[in-house]
Short mmCIF file of C-alpha atoms in Angstrom, two decimals:
data_model
loop_
_atom_site.label_atom_id
_atom_site.label_comp_id
_atom_site.label_asym_id
_atom_site.label_seq_id
_atom_site.Cartn_x
_atom_site.Cartn_y
_atom_site.Cartn_z
CA MET A 1 222.13 48.10 -139.16
CA MET A 2 222.08 51.89 -138.97
CA THR A 3 224.08 53.56 -136.23
CA TYR A 4 222.28 56.01 -133.97
CA THR A 5 222.91 58.48 -131.17
CA THR A 6 221.70 58.22 -127.58
CA ASN A 7 219.39 61.16 -128.26
CA GLU A 8 217.87 59.31 -131.22
CA MET A 9 217.41 56.18 -129.11
CA MET A 10 215.58 58.20 -126.47
CA THR A 11 213.35 59.98 -128.98
CA VAL A 12 212.40 56.76 -130.77
CA ALA A 13 211.71 54.94 -127.48
CA ALA A 14 209.46 57.80 -126.37
CA SER A 15 207.58 57.93 -129.67
CA ARG A 16 206.71 54.24 -129.38
CA ARG A 17 204.73 54.93 -126.21
CA LEU A 18 202.08 56.84 -128.16
CA GLY A 19 199.28 54.69 -129.52
CA ASN A 20 197.52 55.37 -132.81
CA GLY A 21 194.40 57.45 -132.26
CA SER A 22 195.43 58.62 -128.79
CA VAL A 23 194.96 62.27 -127.81
CA CYS A 24 198.29 63.74 -126.75
CA PHE A 25 199.01 67.10 -125.07
CA VAL A 26 202.49 67.98 -126.31
CA GLY A 27 205.23 70.13 -124.83
CA ILE A 28 207.73 72.00 -127.03
CA GLY A 29 211.20 70.55 -127.64
CA LEU A 30 211.96 66.87 -127.20
CA PRO A 31 208.34 65.90 -126.39
CA SER A 32 207.20 67.53 -129.65
CA LYS A 33 209.91 65.73 -131.59
CA ALA A 34 208.92 62.34 -130.17
CA ALA A 35 205.18 62.95 -130.64
CA ASN A 36 205.59 64.04 -134.25
CA LEU A 37 207.85 61.08 -134.95
CA ALA A 38 205.05 58.81 -133.72
CA ARG A 39 202.64 60.60 -136.08
CA LEU A 40 205.03 60.09 -139.01
CA THR A 41 205.57 56.38 -138.31
CA HIS A 42 203.31 53.99 -136.39
CA ALA A 43 200.60 56.40 -135.16
CA PRO A 44 199.35 58.46 -138.13
CA ASP A 45 196.03 59.14 -136.40
CA VAL A 46 197.45 60.41 -133.10
CA VAL A 47 195.79 63.73 -132.18
CA LEU A 48 198.41 66.28 -131.14
CA ILE A 49 197.20 69.18 -128.98
CA TYR A 50 199.34 72.18 -128.08
CA GLU A 51 198.77 74.64 -125.26
CA SER A 52 198.07 77.57 -127.59
CA GLY A 53 194.92 75.93 -128.97
CA PRO A 54 195.70 73.80 -132.07
CA ILE A 55 193.93 70.42 -132.06
CA GLY A 56 195.13 67.76 -134.48
CA ALA A 57 198.26 69.68 -135.49
CA LYS A 58 200.33 68.07 -138.27
CA PRO A 59 203.43 70.26 -138.64
CA SER A 60 205.94 69.38 -141.35
CA VAL A 61 208.73 70.83 -139.18
CA LEU A 62 209.15 71.04 -135.42
CA PRO A 63 207.62 74.18 -133.89
CA LEU A 64 209.85 76.77 -132.26
CA SER A 65 207.17 77.55 -129.67
CA ILE A 66 203.49 76.96 -128.95
CA GLY A 67 202.86 80.13 -130.96
CA ASP A 68 204.42 78.73 -134.14
CA GLY A 69 202.04 79.52 -137.00
CA GLU A 70 202.33 76.10 -138.64
CA LEU A 71 200.65 74.46 -135.66
CA ALA A 72 197.50 76.46 -136.33
CA GLU A 73 197.80 76.17 -140.12
CA THR A 74 198.01 72.36 -140.05
CA ALA A 75 195.52 71.73 -137.22
CA ASP A 76 192.03 70.29 -137.63
CA THR A 77 190.78 73.24 -135.58
CA VAL A 78 192.05 75.91 -133.21
CA VAL A 79 190.27 76.80 -129.98
CA PRO A 80 190.99 79.32 -127.17
CA THR A 81 193.64 78.29 -124.65
CA GLY A 82 191.02 78.34 -121.91
CA GLU A 83 189.05 75.67 -123.76
CA ILE A 84 192.16 73.53 -124.15
CA PHE A 85 192.62 73.45 -120.40
CA ARG A 86 189.04 73.49 -119.10
CA TYR A 87 187.26 71.29 -121.65
CA TRP A 88 190.04 69.05 -122.96
CA LEU A 89 192.53 68.69 -120.12
CA GLN A 90 190.48 69.18 -116.96
CA GLY A 91 187.58 67.45 -118.68
CA GLY A 92 189.56 64.21 -118.85
CA ARG A 93 189.84 64.13 -122.64
CA ILE A 94 193.64 63.93 -122.85
CA ASP A 95 195.03 60.39 -123.02
CA VAL A 96 198.72 61.26 -122.70
CA GLY A 97 200.60 64.34 -121.55
CA PHE A 98 204.16 64.52 -122.88
CA LEU A 99 206.49 66.66 -120.74
CA GLY A 100 210.13 67.61 -120.49
CA ALA A 101 211.87 68.60 -117.26
CA ALA A 102 214.94 70.30 -115.83
CA GLN A 103 214.89 68.16 -112.69
CA VAL A 104 213.06 64.93 -111.88
CA ASP A 105 212.96 62.98 -108.61
CA ARG A 106 212.28 59.33 -107.77
CA TYR A 107 208.50 59.88 -107.68
CA GLY A 108 208.26 61.62 -111.04
CA ASN A 109 207.86 65.11 -109.63
CA ILE A 110 209.17 67.80 -111.99
CA ASN A 111 211.04 71.07 -111.49
CA THR A 112 211.01 73.64 -114.29
CA THR A 113 211.16 76.72 -112.04
CA VAL A 114 214.56 77.30 -110.36
CA ILE A 115 217.82 75.58 -109.51
CA GLY A 116 219.01 76.55 -106.05
CA ASP A 117 217.27 78.88 -103.59
CA TYR A 118 213.99 80.22 -104.96
CA HIS A 119 214.75 83.84 -104.03
CA GLN A 120 218.40 83.73 -105.12
CA PRO A 121 218.52 80.91 -107.67
CA LYS A 122 221.61 79.65 -109.45
CA VAL A 123 219.46 79.24 -112.55
CA ARG A 124 216.05 80.70 -113.33
CA LEU A 125 214.16 78.21 -115.52
CA PRO A 126 211.25 78.85 -117.95
CA GLY A 127 208.63 78.12 -115.31
CA ALA A 128 205.44 76.11 -115.08
CA GLY A 129 203.42 77.00 -118.17
CA GLY A 130 200.72 74.38 -118.53
CA ALA A 131 202.82 71.54 -117.10
CA PRO A 132 201.21 71.41 -113.62
CA GLU A 133 197.75 70.97 -115.15
CA ILE A 134 199.01 68.40 -117.64
CA ALA A 135 200.75 66.45 -114.87
CA GLY A 136 197.62 66.60 -112.73
CA SER A 137 194.82 65.98 -115.20
CA ALA A 138 196.07 63.96 -118.20
CA ARG A 139 195.08 60.31 -117.94
CA GLN A 140 198.73 59.34 -118.23
CA VAL A 141 201.96 61.34 -118.33
CA LEU A 142 205.25 60.55 -120.04
CA ILE A 143 208.41 62.42 -119.06
CA LEU A 144 211.22 62.79 -121.57
CA LYS A 145 214.61 63.72 -120.10
CA GLN A 146 217.77 64.30 -122.09
CA SER A 147 220.38 64.46 -119.31
CA HIS A 148 220.67 62.34 -116.19
CA ARG A 149 222.71 65.00 -114.38
CA THR A 150 219.55 66.49 -112.95
CA PHE A 151 217.92 63.26 -111.74
CA VAL A 152 218.05 64.42 -108.15
CA ASP A 153 217.20 63.05 -104.72
CA LYS A 154 215.35 66.25 -103.78
CA LEU A 155 213.96 68.88 -106.11
CA ALA A 156 214.88 72.51 -105.59
CA PHE A 157 211.24 73.34 -106.39
CA VAL A 158 208.23 71.15 -107.20
CA THR A 159 206.64 72.70 -110.28
CA SER A 160 204.52 69.74 -111.38
CA VAL A 161 203.44 66.86 -109.15
CA GLY A 162 204.05 63.26 -110.16
CA PHE A 163 203.41 60.97 -107.20
CA GLY A 164 204.29 63.55 -104.55
CA GLU A 165 205.95 61.76 -101.63
CA GLY A 166 205.11 58.34 -103.03
CA GLY A 167 202.57 55.72 -102.04
CA GLU A 168 199.02 57.10 -102.04
CA HIS A 169 200.10 60.76 -101.81
CA ARG A 170 198.93 61.63 -105.31
CA LYS A 171 195.49 60.21 -104.62
CA GLN A 172 195.36 62.09 -101.31
CA LEU A 173 196.05 65.32 -103.20
CA GLY A 174 192.94 64.65 -105.27
CA LEU A 175 194.67 64.72 -108.65
CA PRO A 176 192.45 63.01 -111.23
CA GLY A 177 195.02 61.64 -113.67
CA GLU A 178 196.92 58.38 -113.29
CA GLY A 179 200.20 60.28 -113.09
CA PRO A 180 203.52 59.61 -114.80
CA VAL A 181 203.71 56.11 -116.28
CA GLY A 182 207.17 56.36 -117.77
CA ILE A 183 210.40 58.36 -117.78
CA ILE A 184 212.34 57.90 -121.00
CA THR A 185 216.00 58.93 -120.86
CA ASP A 186 219.12 58.65 -122.99
CA LEU A 187 220.12 55.55 -121.00
CA CYS A 188 216.97 53.71 -120.00
CA ILE A 189 213.25 53.60 -119.39
CA MET A 190 211.90 53.96 -115.85
CA GLU A 191 208.40 53.07 -114.67
CA PRO A 192 206.66 53.51 -111.30
CA GLU A 193 206.78 50.56 -108.93
CA ALA A 194 203.38 49.29 -107.83
CA GLY A 195 202.52 50.49 -104.34
CA THR A 196 205.46 52.80 -103.69
CA HIS A 197 205.25 54.61 -107.06
CA GLU A 198 209.01 55.04 -106.95
CA PHE A 199 210.52 54.97 -110.41
CA VAL A 200 212.64 51.91 -111.14
CA VAL A 201 214.53 50.91 -114.28
CA THR A 202 212.52 48.50 -116.42
CA SER A 203 214.53 48.66 -119.65
CA LEU A 204 218.14 49.51 -120.53
CA HIS A 205 218.97 50.90 -123.95
CA PRO A 206 221.35 48.74 -126.03
CA GLY A 207 224.93 48.86 -124.73
CA VAL A 208 224.02 50.70 -121.51
CA THR A 209 225.09 49.16 -118.19
CA ARG A 210 223.46 49.35 -114.79
CA GLU A 211 226.57 51.09 -113.51
CA GLN A 212 226.07 53.93 -115.99
CA VAL A 213 222.51 54.48 -114.78
CA ILE A 214 223.57 54.37 -111.12
CA GLU A 215 226.36 56.88 -111.72
CA ASN A 216 224.00 59.30 -113.42
CA THR A 217 221.10 59.20 -110.96
CA GLY A 218 220.98 61.33 -107.83
CA TRP A 219 219.14 58.76 -105.73
CA ALA A 220 219.75 55.07 -105.01
CA ILE A 221 218.09 53.89 -108.20
CA ARG A 222 216.63 50.40 -108.16
CA PHE A 223 216.03 47.97 -110.99
CA ALA A 224 213.00 45.85 -111.78
CA GLU A 225 213.28 42.11 -111.22
CA ASP A 226 213.35 41.53 -114.97
CA VAL A 227 215.08 44.37 -116.81
CA ALA A 228 214.50 44.30 -120.56
CA THR A 229 216.69 45.65 -123.34
CA THR A 230 215.06 48.45 -125.32
CA GLU A 231 214.58 47.61 -128.98
CA ALA A 232 217.12 49.54 -131.06
CA PRO A 233 215.73 52.12 -133.50
CA ARG A 234 214.55 50.60 -136.75
CA ALA A 235 215.75 52.00 -140.08
CA GLU A 236 212.37 53.51 -140.93
CA GLU A 237 212.20 55.25 -137.54
CA LEU A 238 215.65 56.78 -137.92
CA GLN A 239 214.94 57.84 -141.50
CA ALA A 240 211.71 59.58 -140.48
CA LEU A 241 213.36 61.26 -137.48
CA ARG A 242 216.37 62.49 -139.45
CA ALA A 243 214.18 63.77 -142.27
CA LEU A 244 212.06 65.68 -139.73
CA GLU A 245 215.17 67.19 -138.17
CA ALA A 246 216.61 68.12 -141.58
CA ARG A 247 213.37 69.87 -142.63
CA THR A 248 213.30 71.70 -139.31
CA ALA A 249 216.92 72.83 -139.64
CA ALA A 250 216.32 74.09 -143.18
CA ALA A 251 213.12 75.91 -142.22
CA HIS A 252 214.69 77.60 -139.21
CA GLY A 253 218.00 78.43 -140.88
CA GLN A 254 220.01 76.06 -138.69
CA SER A 255 223.16 74.21 -139.72
CA GLY A 256 222.24 70.97 -137.95
CA GLY A 257 219.09 69.02 -137.38
CA ASP A 258 219.44 68.11 -133.69
CA GLU A 259 217.60 70.31 -131.23
#
């Protein structure tokens, strides 16, 4: 059995959530890595869409930004950004939105704006980009989070709405998409509880304890009645992921393959 890192476990677990033939709106970074891993393994016909306009992108290396030329060069077609949002996203044609986050709360709301006071922040983050529209309009949303240190009880700023204040709040806001259906982390997988829409742990990654999850979550995290164990990465998944990272490192002049 091949050994693997927690980051690799998280990326593989996230990639498995994409079905073959699904239309996926992809964010840069970890979401792009997971989505392209899915394309290179079990979902060769997944349609990857990036905010800058490429539809059906098939990059051989991970893009540095949404403006990376290879996204356009390998896409089935490229359309204006306005069409991506108005026709594809707001038109209900996106099956899955794949997002990263700086902070996440128990209802899957995302902060990518500031840490601390808005006017005098401790950290100024990249901002919203297309994430609020993806979170609001994609049929389903998956959130990929690398560090549990920012799983907080209360966001410093709500950039993108998940389930708002829980319960029926999302529906009351009139958001058309189903909302976030999973948060994949380096320790576990969380899914929204029926009714409350509070995220609870449904699967622990191999070797991870409940205590570890509790210690690294800023709210009183709860666990599903039957908590599964996430399937460990298979050899072919790790080989594809590591090859992708190695090509990316070589193309971008990096010494290592991990983003």
